Short mmCIF file of C-alpha atoms in Angstrom, two decimals:
data_model
loop_
_atom_site.label_atom_id
_atom_site.label_comp_id
_atom_site.label_asym_id
_atom_site.label_seq_id
_atom_site.Cartn_x
_atom_site.Cartn_y
_atom_site.Cartn_z
CA MET A 1 86.72 -113.32 102.70
CA ASP A 2 84.83 -111.64 99.91
CA ALA A 3 85.50 -107.85 99.85
CA GLU A 4 81.76 -107.05 99.71
CA VAL A 5 81.08 -109.24 102.74
CA LEU A 6 83.98 -107.59 104.58
CA TYR A 7 82.54 -104.10 103.74
CA ALA A 8 79.11 -105.09 104.93
CA LEU A 9 80.56 -106.20 108.30
CA LEU A 10 82.67 -103.12 108.74
CA LYS A 11 80.16 -100.50 107.55
CA PRO A 12 78.17 -100.25 110.75
CA ARG A 13 81.30 -99.97 112.87
CA VAL A 14 82.80 -97.32 110.57
CA LEU A 15 79.51 -95.39 110.72
CA ALA A 16 79.51 -95.63 114.46
CA LEU A 17 83.09 -94.39 114.65
CA VAL A 18 82.30 -91.49 112.47
CA LEU A 19 79.22 -90.47 114.36
CA THR A 20 81.11 -90.75 117.65
CA ALA A 21 83.81 -88.47 116.36
CA LEU A 22 81.29 -85.96 115.08
CA PHE A 23 78.92 -85.96 118.05
CA PRO A 24 80.83 -83.35 120.12
CA LEU A 25 81.06 -81.03 117.18
CA THR A 26 77.30 -81.54 116.30
CA THR A 27 76.33 -80.89 119.93
CA THR A 28 78.39 -77.72 119.98
CA VAL A 29 76.89 -76.39 116.81
CA VAL A 30 73.38 -77.10 117.99
CA PHE A 31 74.13 -75.52 121.38
CA LEU A 32 75.54 -72.35 119.95
CA THR A 33 72.74 -72.06 117.45
CA GLY A 34 70.30 -72.33 120.30
CA ILE A 35 72.13 -69.71 122.27
CA TYR A 36 72.14 -67.39 119.29
CA VAL A 37 68.40 -67.80 118.53
CA CYS A 38 67.32 -67.49 122.19
CA GLY A 39 69.62 -64.61 122.78
CA ARG A 40 68.33 -62.72 119.72
CA LEU A 41 64.77 -63.32 120.78
CA VAL A 42 65.49 -62.01 124.34
CA LEU A 43 67.23 -58.95 123.05
CA ARG A 44 64.34 -58.15 120.69
CA PHE A 45 61.85 -58.62 123.54
CA ALA A 46 63.95 -56.33 125.82
CA ARG A 47 64.15 -53.67 123.13
CA MET A 48 60.44 -53.79 122.66
CA LEU A 49 59.83 -53.46 126.42
CA LEU A 50 62.13 -50.44 126.55
CA GLN A 51 60.37 -48.84 123.67
CA LEU A 52 56.96 -49.44 125.25
CA THR A 53 57.87 -48.25 128.72
CA VAL A 54 61.03 -46.06 128.88
CA TRP A 55 62.10 -44.67 125.54
CA ARG A 56 60.32 -41.61 124.19
CA GLY A 57 59.56 -41.12 120.57
CA THR A 58 59.96 -38.07 118.31
CA ASN A 59 58.33 -34.96 119.71
CA VAL A 60 55.55 -33.66 117.43
CA SER A 61 57.18 -30.10 117.65
CA LYS A 62 59.45 -31.47 114.89
CA TYR A 63 56.43 -31.25 112.61
CA GLY A 64 55.47 -27.70 113.57
CA ALA A 65 53.20 -28.23 116.56
CA GLY A 66 52.59 -24.90 118.35
CA LYS A 67 53.89 -22.93 115.33
CA GLY A 68 50.66 -22.37 113.39
CA THR A 69 50.85 -25.51 111.43
CA TRP A 70 47.86 -27.78 110.74
CA ALA A 71 47.11 -31.50 111.36
CA VAL A 72 44.66 -33.05 108.83
CA ILE A 73 42.64 -35.89 110.26
CA THR A 74 40.16 -38.05 108.29
CA GLY A 75 37.60 -40.05 110.05
CA ALA A 76 37.68 -37.26 112.71
CA SER A 77 34.07 -37.34 113.96
CA GLY A 78 34.43 -40.29 116.27
CA GLY A 79 36.56 -43.07 117.60
CA ILE A 80 40.40 -42.64 117.58
CA GLY A 81 39.99 -39.93 114.91
CA ARG A 82 38.21 -37.71 117.35
CA GLU A 83 40.84 -38.53 120.08
CA PHE A 84 43.74 -37.72 117.73
CA SER A 85 42.01 -34.39 116.92
CA LEU A 86 41.73 -33.49 120.68
CA GLN A 87 45.17 -34.60 121.65
CA LEU A 88 46.98 -32.94 118.73
CA ALA A 89 45.03 -29.80 119.39
CA LYS A 90 46.37 -29.85 122.92
CA LYS A 91 49.90 -30.15 121.51
CA GLY A 92 49.34 -26.99 119.47
CA PHE A 93 48.26 -28.12 116.08
CA ASN A 94 45.39 -26.35 114.25
CA ILE A 95 43.11 -29.12 113.13
CA VAL A 96 41.33 -29.86 109.79
CA LEU A 97 38.47 -32.26 110.65
CA ILE A 98 37.37 -34.42 107.83
CA SER A 99 34.50 -36.96 107.85
CA ARG A 100 31.04 -37.58 106.44
CA THR A 101 28.66 -35.94 108.88
CA PRO A 102 28.75 -32.22 109.39
CA SER A 103 26.95 -32.23 112.66
CA LYS A 104 29.49 -34.65 114.15
CA LEU A 105 32.38 -32.57 112.83
CA ASP A 106 30.91 -29.46 114.31
CA ALA A 107 30.65 -31.22 117.71
CA VAL A 108 34.31 -32.21 117.66
CA ALA A 109 35.31 -28.69 116.57
CA LYS A 110 33.31 -27.32 119.53
CA GLU A 111 35.10 -29.80 121.86
CA ILE A 112 38.46 -28.49 120.66
CA THR A 113 37.32 -24.92 121.14
CA ASN A 114 36.34 -25.65 124.67
CA LEU A 115 39.55 -27.34 125.66
CA PRO A 116 41.02 -25.45 128.63
CA GLY A 117 44.20 -23.54 127.81
CA VAL A 118 44.04 -24.53 124.16
CA THR A 119 43.83 -21.77 121.51
CA VAL A 120 43.89 -23.31 117.96
CA SER A 121 41.91 -22.99 114.81
CA THR A 122 39.72 -25.64 113.29
CA ILE A 123 38.29 -26.24 109.88
CA THR A 124 35.62 -28.84 109.22
CA HIS A 125 35.17 -30.29 105.82
CA PRO A 126 32.49 -32.95 105.30
CA ILE A 127 33.10 -35.47 102.43
CA ASP A 128 32.12 -39.03 101.79
CA PHE A 129 35.18 -40.75 100.31
CA SER A 130 33.08 -43.66 99.06
CA THR A 131 31.17 -41.51 96.62
CA ALA A 132 33.37 -38.44 96.20
CA GLY A 133 33.89 -37.39 92.56
CA ASP A 134 36.24 -34.90 90.99
CA ALA A 135 34.14 -31.86 92.20
CA GLU A 136 34.29 -33.06 95.85
CA TRP A 137 38.02 -33.77 95.67
CA LYS A 138 38.65 -30.28 94.16
CA ALA A 139 36.70 -28.65 96.98
CA LEU A 140 38.84 -30.42 99.52
CA THR A 141 42.06 -29.63 97.55
CA ASP A 142 41.12 -25.92 97.60
CA VAL A 143 40.63 -25.99 101.41
CA LEU A 144 44.02 -27.56 101.99
CA ALA A 145 46.09 -25.75 99.46
CA PRO A 146 46.83 -22.54 101.47
CA LEU A 147 47.53 -24.38 104.66
CA ASP A 148 50.94 -25.17 106.24
CA ILE A 149 50.24 -28.88 106.99
CA GLY A 150 52.68 -30.58 109.24
CA LEU A 151 50.74 -33.82 109.88
CA LEU A 152 48.31 -36.03 107.91
CA LEU A 153 46.47 -38.85 109.56
CA ASN A 154 44.72 -41.15 107.08
CA ASN A 155 42.23 -42.56 109.57
CA ALA A 156 38.95 -42.86 107.69
CA ALA A 157 37.97 -46.44 106.99
CA THR A 158 34.96 -48.60 106.30
CA ASP A 159 33.95 -52.19 106.44
CA HIS A 160 30.69 -54.23 106.58
CA ALA A 161 29.37 -54.17 110.07
CA ILE A 162 28.90 -57.89 110.45
CA PRO A 163 31.68 -60.48 109.51
CA THR A 164 30.67 -61.96 106.14
CA HIS A 165 32.06 -64.36 103.69
CA PHE A 166 33.55 -62.43 100.74
CA ALA A 167 31.16 -64.15 98.20
CA ASP A 168 28.17 -62.80 100.16
CA VAL A 169 29.35 -59.27 100.66
CA GLY A 170 28.46 -57.84 97.22
CA PRO A 171 30.52 -55.85 94.74
CA GLU A 172 29.23 -52.43 96.01
CA MET A 173 30.43 -52.90 99.62
CA SER A 174 33.76 -54.47 98.66
CA THR A 175 34.40 -51.60 96.20
CA ALA A 176 33.53 -49.04 98.90
CA VAL A 177 36.04 -50.64 101.21
CA VAL A 178 38.77 -50.34 98.63
CA THR A 179 37.77 -46.78 97.76
CA VAL A 180 37.79 -45.45 101.28
CA ASN A 181 40.57 -47.46 102.74
CA VAL A 182 42.96 -47.40 99.78
CA ALA A 183 42.14 -45.09 96.98
CA ALA A 184 41.20 -42.05 99.24
CA VAL A 185 44.36 -42.53 101.25
CA VAL A 186 46.51 -42.40 98.11
CA ARG A 187 44.68 -39.45 96.68
CA LEU A 188 44.72 -37.30 99.78
CA THR A 189 48.34 -38.12 100.44
CA SER A 190 49.17 -37.06 96.92
CA ILE A 191 47.53 -33.74 97.55
CA VAL A 192 49.28 -33.03 100.84
CA LEU A 193 52.76 -34.50 100.39
CA PRO A 194 54.22 -32.07 97.82
CA GLY A 195 53.73 -29.17 100.24
CA MET A 196 55.41 -31.12 103.02
CA ILE A 197 58.38 -31.89 100.78
CA SER A 198 58.67 -28.22 99.80
CA ARG A 199 58.75 -27.27 103.45
CA LYS A 200 61.15 -30.10 104.36
CA ARG A 201 58.76 -31.02 107.21
CA GLY A 202 55.96 -33.42 107.68
CA LEU A 203 54.56 -36.55 109.20
CA LEU A 204 52.32 -38.88 107.25
CA LEU A 205 50.38 -41.49 109.35
CA SER A 206 47.97 -44.15 108.41
CA THR A 207 45.84 -46.14 110.74
CA GLY A 208 46.58 -49.74 109.97
CA SER A 209 45.42 -52.93 111.64
CA LEU A 210 46.81 -56.10 113.04
CA ALA A 211 44.44 -57.73 110.51
CA GLY A 212 46.56 -56.25 107.76
CA GLY A 213 49.98 -55.93 109.28
CA VAL A 214 50.18 -59.29 111.12
CA ALA A 215 47.41 -61.87 110.62
CA PRO A 216 44.55 -61.49 108.02
CA LEU A 217 41.09 -61.75 109.31
CA PRO A 218 38.71 -64.18 107.53
CA LEU A 219 35.19 -62.86 106.87
CA ARG A 220 36.80 -59.40 106.66
CA ALA A 221 38.96 -60.26 103.69
CA THR A 222 38.84 -57.06 101.80
CA TYR A 223 39.26 -54.87 104.87
CA SER A 224 42.41 -56.92 105.86
CA ALA A 225 43.88 -56.58 102.37
CA SER A 226 43.19 -52.80 102.39
CA LYS A 227 45.20 -52.50 105.58
CA ALA A 228 47.92 -54.75 104.24
CA PHE A 229 48.23 -52.32 101.28
CA LEU A 230 48.99 -49.49 103.76
CA VAL A 231 51.99 -51.40 105.07
CA THR A 232 53.48 -52.15 101.62
CA TRP A 233 52.73 -48.70 100.25
CA SER A 234 54.18 -46.90 103.36
CA GLN A 235 57.30 -48.98 103.34
CA ALA A 236 57.96 -48.28 99.71
CA LEU A 237 57.14 -44.53 100.03
CA GLY A 238 59.17 -44.39 103.30
CA VAL A 239 62.32 -45.44 101.47
CA GLU A 240 61.65 -42.83 98.76
CA LEU A 241 61.17 -40.05 101.32
CA SER A 242 64.17 -41.07 103.49
CA LYS A 243 66.61 -41.57 100.54
CA SER A 244 65.70 -38.22 99.06
CA LYS A 245 66.16 -36.43 102.43
CA SER A 246 62.64 -34.96 102.09
CA GLY A 247 62.26 -34.26 105.85
CA VAL A 248 58.98 -36.14 105.79
CA ASP A 249 58.48 -39.10 108.02
CA ILE A 250 55.86 -41.88 107.39
CA ALA A 251 54.45 -44.79 109.30
CA VAL A 252 51.54 -47.17 109.63
CA ILE A 253 50.05 -47.51 113.03
CA ASN A 254 49.32 -51.13 113.64
CA THR A 255 46.19 -51.27 115.80
CA GLY A 256 44.18 -54.04 117.36
CA TYR A 257 40.67 -53.38 118.65
CA VAL A 258 40.18 -50.02 120.26
CA ALA A 259 37.04 -49.09 122.17
CA PRO A 260 34.43 -48.19 121.20
CA GLY A 261 35.37 -49.43 117.72
CA MET A 262 34.29 -48.69 114.15
CA HIS A 263 30.79 -50.04 114.78
CA ASN A 264 30.59 -49.14 118.45
CA GLU A 265 30.12 -52.69 119.64
CA ILE A 266 33.47 -53.08 121.45
CA SER A 267 34.05 -52.48 125.14
CA GLU A 268 37.46 -51.99 126.86
CA THR A 269 39.46 -55.09 127.67
CA PHE A 270 43.10 -56.13 128.29
CA PHE A 271 43.66 -56.07 124.54
CA THR A 272 41.16 -53.33 123.72
CA PRO A 273 42.14 -49.98 125.20
CA LYS A 274 39.98 -46.93 125.20
CA GLY A 275 40.68 -44.46 122.38
CA ALA A 276 42.30 -41.81 124.54
CA ARG A 277 44.75 -44.26 126.06
CA PHE A 278 45.66 -45.73 122.68
CA VAL A 279 46.26 -42.29 121.09
CA ARG A 280 48.48 -41.23 123.97
CA SER A 281 50.60 -44.34 123.28
CA VAL A 282 50.88 -43.34 119.69
CA LEU A 283 51.93 -39.77 120.26
CA ALA A 284 54.42 -40.89 122.89
CA SER A 285 56.19 -43.29 120.60
CA ILE A 286 56.47 -41.73 117.20
CA GLY A 287 59.45 -43.38 115.38
CA LEU A 288 59.65 -46.40 117.65
CA PRO A 289 58.46 -49.67 116.19
CA GLY A 290 57.19 -51.04 119.46
CA GLY A 291 55.79 -54.52 118.62
CA ALA A 292 56.84 -54.24 114.94
CA ILE A 293 60.53 -54.85 115.68
CA GLY A 294 62.52 -55.17 112.41
CA ARG A 295 59.91 -53.65 110.16
CA LYS A 296 60.63 -50.14 108.92
CA PHE A 297 57.85 -47.50 108.73
CA VAL A 298 55.48 -49.72 110.69
CA TRP A 299 54.84 -49.47 114.40
CA THR A 300 52.68 -51.15 117.01
CA PRO A 301 52.52 -48.67 119.79
CA TYR A 302 50.01 -50.04 122.40
CA TRP A 303 51.66 -52.50 124.76
CA SER A 304 49.10 -55.39 124.69
CA HIS A 305 48.92 -55.12 120.91
CA ALA A 306 52.74 -55.12 120.79
CA LEU A 307 53.01 -58.20 123.05
CA LEU A 308 50.47 -60.03 120.84
CA GLU A 309 52.28 -59.21 117.59
CA PHE A 310 55.69 -60.30 119.19
CA PHE A 311 54.21 -63.55 120.42
CA LEU A 312 52.60 -64.39 117.06
CA ARG A 313 55.59 -63.56 115.01
CA SER A 314 58.29 -65.01 117.21
CA PHE A 315 56.72 -68.36 117.81
CA GLY A 316 55.16 -69.00 114.46
CA PHE A 317 51.45 -68.71 115.42
CA ILE A 318 50.31 -66.56 112.52
CA ASP A 319 48.45 -69.35 110.80
CA ARG A 320 46.84 -70.31 114.08
CA ALA A 321 45.87 -66.68 114.66
CA VAL A 322 44.10 -66.68 111.29
CA ASP A 323 42.24 -69.78 112.31
CA TRP A 324 41.33 -68.17 115.59
CA GLY A 325 40.10 -65.10 113.76
CA TYR A 326 37.90 -67.25 111.54
CA THR A 327 36.33 -68.93 114.54
CA ALA A 328 35.79 -65.59 116.28
CA CYS A 329 34.25 -63.92 113.30
CA THR A 330 31.98 -66.81 112.66
CA LYS A 331 30.67 -66.77 116.13
CA GLU A 332 30.15 -62.98 115.78
CA ALA A 333 28.23 -63.50 112.53
CA GLN A 334 26.09 -66.20 114.06
CA LYS A 335 25.30 -64.06 117.19
CA ALA A 336 24.26 -61.16 114.93
CA ALA A 337 22.10 -63.51 112.82
CA LYS A 338 20.31 -64.72 115.95
CA ALA A 339 19.69 -61.11 117.10
CA ARG A 340 17.84 -60.14 113.91
#
């Protein structure tokens, strides 16, 4: 019999014998891999739940609360900026309130003054980061220079009120988003950080977004990118600060929607907590990643936001979330157009 014919007859049998021999090994490898992947997922989920419910984060006393130190808060006249101002005052920080509107800043300062059992000082400083020039920045620098600042919250942010395709936004609005959400954060931090380093104590916080830290939001492209910048910048700066033993901690707070919201159109839901509840979750979990497991210098403190991030990242639904975001924003834009 020809050798080639013999080989052709035997080849399927040889292959079958090889596969039969390898099947137990292959099955074992697949089984063990599945156990490892599932076990790792379960452990990450358990760790996240412990951080959200049982473990406590760093106490703000580490950063000088109750010792005459100051917390500087931008976007302090409303929303979570106002809530941070009130709750940090209750914890003993003097508060520097920064926002655009003097009357709103004065109202928050009065709220702090009227808090029962709270005796702290406040400074109000109105500034519009979207138009501020060197003179306005110098005035702010002069206010902050003599203060013992223990905490900086970069919370001020802007965006167009209605979801809009980037091509239709216009250069002025897009530039304003970058100026307020990125450039002002960098500039203010560069003013405050040297003093923190010299005192070997400080906490730098920036209000991020799931739209920048997890899944970008179409029709809010520049806003999403500005929040993604905060993640990358804080992670790089965080390594600098930790490796140099500066004593300064840094983190981006990943937020979903919080009522009432930037444009006051959001009501409380399962995934949308009120500002007071959200801020309490932040201050109770400083230093714990929450839903941002495995990502240094980023944390997702509110439980429903954390569960959402865990689900999207663990099961590969980021792209689908972007599609969902596009659909939701398109509907929101259409609804706004009909209401005009």
